[in-house]
Coordinates of C-alpha atoms in Angstrom, one line a residue:
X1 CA 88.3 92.5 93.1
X2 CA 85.8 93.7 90.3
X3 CA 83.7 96.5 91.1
X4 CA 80.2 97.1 89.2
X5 CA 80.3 100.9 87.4
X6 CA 76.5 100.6 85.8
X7 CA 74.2 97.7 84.8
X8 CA 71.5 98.1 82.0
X9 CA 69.5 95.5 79.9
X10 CA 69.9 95.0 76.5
X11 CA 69.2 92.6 73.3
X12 CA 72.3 90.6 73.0
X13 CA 73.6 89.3 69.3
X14 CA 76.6 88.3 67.7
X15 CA 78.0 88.1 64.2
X16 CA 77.4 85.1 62.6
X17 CA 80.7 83.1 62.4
X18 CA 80.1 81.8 58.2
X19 CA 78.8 84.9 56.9
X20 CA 80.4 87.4 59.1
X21 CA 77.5 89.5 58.0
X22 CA 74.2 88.5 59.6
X23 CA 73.4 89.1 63.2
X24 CA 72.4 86.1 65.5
X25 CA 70.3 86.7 68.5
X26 CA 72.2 85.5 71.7
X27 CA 69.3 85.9 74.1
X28 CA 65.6 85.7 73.1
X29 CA 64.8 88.6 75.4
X30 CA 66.8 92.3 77.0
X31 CA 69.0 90.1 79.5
X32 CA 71.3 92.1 82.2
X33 CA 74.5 94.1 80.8
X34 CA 77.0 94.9 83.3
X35 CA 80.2 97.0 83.2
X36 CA 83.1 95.9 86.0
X37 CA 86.3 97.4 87.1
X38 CA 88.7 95.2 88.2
X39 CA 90.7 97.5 90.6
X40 CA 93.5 94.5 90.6
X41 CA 94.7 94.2 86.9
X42 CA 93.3 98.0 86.5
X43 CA 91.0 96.3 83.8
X44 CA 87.2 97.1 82.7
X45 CA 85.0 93.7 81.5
X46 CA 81.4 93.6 80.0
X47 CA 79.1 90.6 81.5
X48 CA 76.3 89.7 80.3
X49 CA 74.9 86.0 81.8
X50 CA 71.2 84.7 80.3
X51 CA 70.2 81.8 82.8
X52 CA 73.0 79.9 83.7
X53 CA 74.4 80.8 80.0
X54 CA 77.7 83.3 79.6
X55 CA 76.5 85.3 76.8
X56 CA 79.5 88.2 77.3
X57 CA 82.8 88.0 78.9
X58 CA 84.2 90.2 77.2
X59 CA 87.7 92.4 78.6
X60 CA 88.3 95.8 77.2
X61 CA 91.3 96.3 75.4
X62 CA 93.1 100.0 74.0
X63 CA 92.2 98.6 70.4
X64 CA 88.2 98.0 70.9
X65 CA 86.3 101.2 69.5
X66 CA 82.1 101.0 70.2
X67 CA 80.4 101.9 67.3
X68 CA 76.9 103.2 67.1
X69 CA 75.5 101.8 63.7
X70 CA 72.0 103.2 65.0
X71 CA 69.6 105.6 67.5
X72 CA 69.5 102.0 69.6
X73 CA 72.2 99.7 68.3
X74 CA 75.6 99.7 69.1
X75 CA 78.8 97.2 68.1
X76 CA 82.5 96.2 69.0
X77 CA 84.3 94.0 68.1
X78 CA 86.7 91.0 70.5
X79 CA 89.9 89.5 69.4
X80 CA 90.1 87.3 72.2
X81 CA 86.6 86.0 71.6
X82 CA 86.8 85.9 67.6
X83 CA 83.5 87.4 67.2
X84 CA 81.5 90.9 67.4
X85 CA 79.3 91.5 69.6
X86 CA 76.5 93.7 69.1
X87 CA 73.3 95.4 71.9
X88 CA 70.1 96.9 71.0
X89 CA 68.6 98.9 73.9
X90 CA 65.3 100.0 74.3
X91 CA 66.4 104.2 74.3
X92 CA 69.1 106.1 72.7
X93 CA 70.2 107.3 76.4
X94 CA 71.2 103.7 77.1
X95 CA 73.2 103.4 74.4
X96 CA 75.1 106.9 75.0
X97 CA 76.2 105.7 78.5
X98 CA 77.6 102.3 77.1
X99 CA 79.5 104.4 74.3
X100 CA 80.9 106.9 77.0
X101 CA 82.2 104.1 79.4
X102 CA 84.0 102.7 76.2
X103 CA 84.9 106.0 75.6
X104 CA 86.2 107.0 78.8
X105 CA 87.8 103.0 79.4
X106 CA 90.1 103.2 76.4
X107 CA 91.0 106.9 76.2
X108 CA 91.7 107.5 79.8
X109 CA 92.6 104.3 81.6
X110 CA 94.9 102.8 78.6
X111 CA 96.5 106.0 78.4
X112 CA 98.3 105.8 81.6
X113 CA 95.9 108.7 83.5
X114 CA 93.2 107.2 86.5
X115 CA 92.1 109.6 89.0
X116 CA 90.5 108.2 92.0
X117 CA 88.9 109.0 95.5
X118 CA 88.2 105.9 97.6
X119 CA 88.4 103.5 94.7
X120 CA 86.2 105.1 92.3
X121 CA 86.6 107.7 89.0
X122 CA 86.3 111.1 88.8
X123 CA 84.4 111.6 86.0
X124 CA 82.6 115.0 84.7
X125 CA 80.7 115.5 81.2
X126 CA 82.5 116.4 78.4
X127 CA 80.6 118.5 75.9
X128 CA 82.9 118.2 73.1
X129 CA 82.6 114.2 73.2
X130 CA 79.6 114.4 74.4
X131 CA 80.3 111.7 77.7
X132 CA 81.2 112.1 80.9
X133 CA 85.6 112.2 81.3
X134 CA 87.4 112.1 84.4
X135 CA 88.1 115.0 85.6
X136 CA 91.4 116.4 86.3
X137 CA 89.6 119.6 88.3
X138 CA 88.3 117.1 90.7
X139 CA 91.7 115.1 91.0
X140 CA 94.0 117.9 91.7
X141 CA 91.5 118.9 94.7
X142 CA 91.6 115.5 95.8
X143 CA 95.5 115.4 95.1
X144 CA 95.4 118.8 96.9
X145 CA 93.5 117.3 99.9
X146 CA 95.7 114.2 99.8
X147 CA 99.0 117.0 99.8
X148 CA 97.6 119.1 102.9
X149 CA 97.4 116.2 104.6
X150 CA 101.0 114.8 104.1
X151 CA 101.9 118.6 104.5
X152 CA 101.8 117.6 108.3
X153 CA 104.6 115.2 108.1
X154 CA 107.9 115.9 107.6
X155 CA 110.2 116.2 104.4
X156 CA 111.6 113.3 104.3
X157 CA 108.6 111.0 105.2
X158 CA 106.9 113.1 102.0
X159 CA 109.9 111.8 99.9
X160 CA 109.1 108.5 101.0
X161 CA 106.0 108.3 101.0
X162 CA 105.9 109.6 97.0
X163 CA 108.5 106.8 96.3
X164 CA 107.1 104.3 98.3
X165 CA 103.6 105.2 96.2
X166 CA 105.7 105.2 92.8
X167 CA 106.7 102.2 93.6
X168 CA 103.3 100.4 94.5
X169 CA 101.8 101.9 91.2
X170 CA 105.1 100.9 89.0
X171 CA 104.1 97.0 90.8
X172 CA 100.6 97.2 90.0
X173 CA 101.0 98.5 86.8
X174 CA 103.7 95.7 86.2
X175 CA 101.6 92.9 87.8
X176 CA 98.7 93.8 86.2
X177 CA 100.6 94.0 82.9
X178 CA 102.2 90.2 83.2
X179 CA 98.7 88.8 84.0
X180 CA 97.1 90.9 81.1
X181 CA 100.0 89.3 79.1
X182 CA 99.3 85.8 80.1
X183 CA 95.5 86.4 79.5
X184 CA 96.2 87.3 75.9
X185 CA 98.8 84.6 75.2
X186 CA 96.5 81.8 76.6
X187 CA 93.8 83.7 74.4
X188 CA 96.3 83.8 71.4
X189 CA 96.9 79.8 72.1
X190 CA 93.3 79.3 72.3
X191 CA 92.6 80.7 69.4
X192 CA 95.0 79.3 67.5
X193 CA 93.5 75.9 68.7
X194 CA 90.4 77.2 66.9
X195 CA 91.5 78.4 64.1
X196 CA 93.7 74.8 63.3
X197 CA 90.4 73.1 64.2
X198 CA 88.5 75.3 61.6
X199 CA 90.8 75.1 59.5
X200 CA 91.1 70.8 59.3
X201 CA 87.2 71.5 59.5
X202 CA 87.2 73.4 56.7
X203 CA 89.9 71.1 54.6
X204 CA 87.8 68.0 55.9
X205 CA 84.3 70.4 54.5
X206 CA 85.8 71.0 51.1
X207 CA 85.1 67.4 49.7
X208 CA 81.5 67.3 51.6
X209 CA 80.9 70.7 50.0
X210 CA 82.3 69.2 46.7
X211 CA 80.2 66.1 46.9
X212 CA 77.2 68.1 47.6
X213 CA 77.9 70.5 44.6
X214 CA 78.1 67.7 42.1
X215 CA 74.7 66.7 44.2
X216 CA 73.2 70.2 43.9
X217 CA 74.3 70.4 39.8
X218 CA 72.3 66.8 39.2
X219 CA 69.8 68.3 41.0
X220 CA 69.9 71.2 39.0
X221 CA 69.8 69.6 35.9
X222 CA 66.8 66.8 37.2
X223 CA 65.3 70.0 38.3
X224 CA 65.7 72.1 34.9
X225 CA 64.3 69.2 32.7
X226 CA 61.5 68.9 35.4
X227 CA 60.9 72.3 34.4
X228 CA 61.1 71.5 30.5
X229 CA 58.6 68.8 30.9
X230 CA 56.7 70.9 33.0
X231 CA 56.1 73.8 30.4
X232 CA 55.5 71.8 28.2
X233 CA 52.8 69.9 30.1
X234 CA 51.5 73.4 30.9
X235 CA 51.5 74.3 27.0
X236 CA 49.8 71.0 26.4
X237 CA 47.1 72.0 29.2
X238 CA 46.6 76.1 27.3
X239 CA 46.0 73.6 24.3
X240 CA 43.4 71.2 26.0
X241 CA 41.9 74.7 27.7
X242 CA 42.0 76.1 24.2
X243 CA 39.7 72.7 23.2
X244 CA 37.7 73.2 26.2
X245 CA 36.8 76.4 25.5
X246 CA 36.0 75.5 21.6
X247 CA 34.4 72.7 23.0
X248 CA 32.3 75.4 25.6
X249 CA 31.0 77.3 22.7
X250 CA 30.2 73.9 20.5
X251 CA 28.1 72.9 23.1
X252 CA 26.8 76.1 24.1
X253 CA 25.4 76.0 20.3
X254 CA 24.4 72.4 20.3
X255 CA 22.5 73.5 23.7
X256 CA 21.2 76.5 21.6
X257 CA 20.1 73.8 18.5
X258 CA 19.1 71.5 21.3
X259 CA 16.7 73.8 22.5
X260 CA 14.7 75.0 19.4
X261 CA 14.5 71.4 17.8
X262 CA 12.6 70.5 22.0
X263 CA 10.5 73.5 20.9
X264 CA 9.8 71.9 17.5
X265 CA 9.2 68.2 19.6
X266 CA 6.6 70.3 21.4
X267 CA 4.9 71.8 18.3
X268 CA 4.8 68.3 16.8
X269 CA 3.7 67.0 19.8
X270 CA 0.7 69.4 20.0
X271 CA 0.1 68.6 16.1
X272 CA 0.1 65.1 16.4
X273 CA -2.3 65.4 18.8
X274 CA -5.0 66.4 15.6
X275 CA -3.0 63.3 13.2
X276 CA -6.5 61.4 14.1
X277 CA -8.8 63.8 12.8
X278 CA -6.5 64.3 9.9
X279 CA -6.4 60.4 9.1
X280 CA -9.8 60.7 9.4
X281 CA -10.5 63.6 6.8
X282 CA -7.2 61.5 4.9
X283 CA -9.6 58.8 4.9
X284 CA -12.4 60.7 3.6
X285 CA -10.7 62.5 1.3
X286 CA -9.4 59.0 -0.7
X287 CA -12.8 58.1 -0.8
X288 CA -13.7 61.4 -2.3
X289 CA -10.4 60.7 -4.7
X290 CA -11.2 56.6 -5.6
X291 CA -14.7 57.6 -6.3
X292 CA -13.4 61.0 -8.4
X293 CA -11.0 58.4 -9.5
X294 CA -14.2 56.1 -10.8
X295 CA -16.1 58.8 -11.7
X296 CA -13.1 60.1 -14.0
X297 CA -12.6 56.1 -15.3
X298 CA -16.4 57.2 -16.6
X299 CA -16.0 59.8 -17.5
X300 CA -12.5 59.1 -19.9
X301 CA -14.9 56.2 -21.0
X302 CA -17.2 58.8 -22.4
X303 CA -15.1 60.5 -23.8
X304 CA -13.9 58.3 -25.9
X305 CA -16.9 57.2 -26.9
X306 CA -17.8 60.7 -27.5
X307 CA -14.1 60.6 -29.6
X308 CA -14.9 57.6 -31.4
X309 CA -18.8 59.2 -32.1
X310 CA -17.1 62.5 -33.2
X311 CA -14.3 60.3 -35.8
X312 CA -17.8 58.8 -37.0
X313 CA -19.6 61.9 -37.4
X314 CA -16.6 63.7 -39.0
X315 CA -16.1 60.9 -41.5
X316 CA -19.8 60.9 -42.0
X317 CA -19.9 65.0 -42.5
X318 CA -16.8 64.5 -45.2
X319 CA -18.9 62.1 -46.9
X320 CA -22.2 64.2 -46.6
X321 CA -20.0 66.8 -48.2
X322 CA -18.5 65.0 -51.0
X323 CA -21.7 63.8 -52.0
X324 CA -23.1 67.5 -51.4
X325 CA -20.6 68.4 -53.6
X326 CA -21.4 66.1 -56.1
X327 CA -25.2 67.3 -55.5
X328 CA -24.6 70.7 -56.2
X329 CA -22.4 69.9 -59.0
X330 CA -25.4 68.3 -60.2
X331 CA -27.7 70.8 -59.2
X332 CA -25.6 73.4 -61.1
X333 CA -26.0 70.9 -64.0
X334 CA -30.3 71.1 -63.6
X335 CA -30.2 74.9 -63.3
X336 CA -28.1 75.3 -66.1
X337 CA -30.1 73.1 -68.2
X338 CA -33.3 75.0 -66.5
X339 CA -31.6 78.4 -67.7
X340 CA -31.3 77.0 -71.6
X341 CA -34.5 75.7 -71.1
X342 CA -35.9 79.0 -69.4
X343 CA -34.1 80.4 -72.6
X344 CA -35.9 78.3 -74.8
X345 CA -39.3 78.9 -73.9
X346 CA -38.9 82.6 -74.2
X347 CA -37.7 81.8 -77.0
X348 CA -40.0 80.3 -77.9
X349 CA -42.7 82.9 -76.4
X350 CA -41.4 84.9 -78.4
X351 CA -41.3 83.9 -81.7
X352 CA -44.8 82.5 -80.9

């Protein structure tokens, strides 16, 4: 009953069901995209099967609008499935002819106006939409072909014939309706079956959620004085690194010190290699000194001999001069006596 309109291939994705914001690939590769017209229930359906895997089944309803949210990425969103459905395709004129067949599906089919020639639409490009719309030229010449050639019969079988055609389309249109109907209402059932399941999922979730909150807050708290210790550790360790680095420059000096007192080794090194010679002229020189030494002994000997001699001869010369003294005295004594006696004689001379 379904007749294929266009196939294309396409990245398939679908909005993720907890965040209703994130995209969720449905196929790891382009997989095959076709559009169906089910002449039956006058319906249009997107397929889209990955393996043995129905990624799309998805039946076009008057509500569904495509959105293009890019150059290559296009969007709409199913009731019946609970979920949005999104393609990427590899061109922008992909894209275009899957947003014109949405176009055309819910603008013209839904709104009660199909024009046909054996089975398939007459469609012509629309500049102002920028998609290809059927075309009502190319009906009313097909109408008009369809006319001639009941022009042939009479009146009456024309009359007929319209109601008779009224008729089938009123039945299609009806039977097509009722199963559309029943489609929807086991979809509305079905989901309604979800949505109690989600929803004793979600009641049943809350405590889980709940318990792992009160989990999540220990662990925030276990975490945060993890942290704590952990700065403080790391303080601790700028500390130690602030040591180090003292330490670094302590023994870079000590190195420094280190190397000046090996070069000091090494100078007293080569000098001791002469201590020999100077123990020997160390040697030689205390001889020199014990025998200075003796010869001084001697010599301080002498000298105070020489002392004692000079203590002599001192006491001796204040002697020599008191009795000088006392000579004199005397002599001064005799020359006077001479001088009265000198006196005397020329006295004496002269009176003679």
């Amino acid at each position: 009953r379904e007749q294929p309109i266009f196939t294309t291939r396409a990245h398939v994705f679908q909005i993720d069901p907890s965040t209703k914001k994130n995209w969720v690939p449905a196929s790891k590769q382009a997989v095959t995209v076709s559009y169906f017209y089910d002449v039956t229930r006058n319906s249009y359906r997107i397929i889209s099967v990955d393996g043995a895997k129905v990624i799309i089944n998805s039946t076009i309803t008057p509500n569904m609008t495509f959105t293009k949210t890019s150059q290559k990425f296009g969007q709409w969103a199913d009731s019946r499935a609970n979920t949005v459905f999104g393609l990427g395709f590899s061109s922008e004129q992909q894209l275009t002819k899957v947003a014109c067949s949405f176009h055309s599906t819910t603008r013209y089919t839904f709104g009660n106006t199909r024009f046909l020639e054996n089975g398939k639409t007459i469609i012509h490009f629309d500049q102002e939409s920028g998609c290809e719309t059927p075309s009502s030229t190319q009906a009313s010449s097909v109408n008009g072909t369809d006319d001639e050639k009941a022009s042939h019969a009479g009146p009456a079988d024309t009359q007929l014939k319209s109601e008779n055609d009224k008729l089938k389309i009123a039945l299609t249109q009806s039977a097509a309706n009722v199963k559309k109907w029943e489609i929807e209402l086991q979809t509305l059932r079905e989901s309604n079956a979800r949505l109690t399941t989600a929803l004793q999922e979600s009641a049943a979730s809350v405590e889980q959620w709940k318990k792992q909150f009160s989990i999540c807050r220990d662990e925030n708290d276990r975490l945060r004085h993890k942290i704590d210790e952990l700065e403080e550790q790391c303080s601790e360790i700028n500390r130690e690194k602030e040591k180090n680095t003292q330490l670094k420059h302590r023994i870079e000096e000590l190195e420094s010190e280190l190397r000046e007192k090996e070069t000091e080794l090494k100078d007293l090194r080569k000098q001791s290699e002469i201590i020999p010679q100077l123990m020997s002229e160390c040697e030689y020189v205390s001889e020199k000194l014990e025998a200075a030494e003796r010869d001084n002994q001697n010599l301080e000997d002498k000298v105070r001999s020489l002392k004692t001699d000079i203590e002599e001869s001192k006491y001796r010369q204040r002697h020599l001069k008191v009795e000088l003294k006392n000579f004199l005295e005397v002599l001064d004594g005799k020359i006077d006596d001479l001088h009265d006696f000198r006196r005397g004689l020329s006295k004496l001379g002269t009176d003679n």
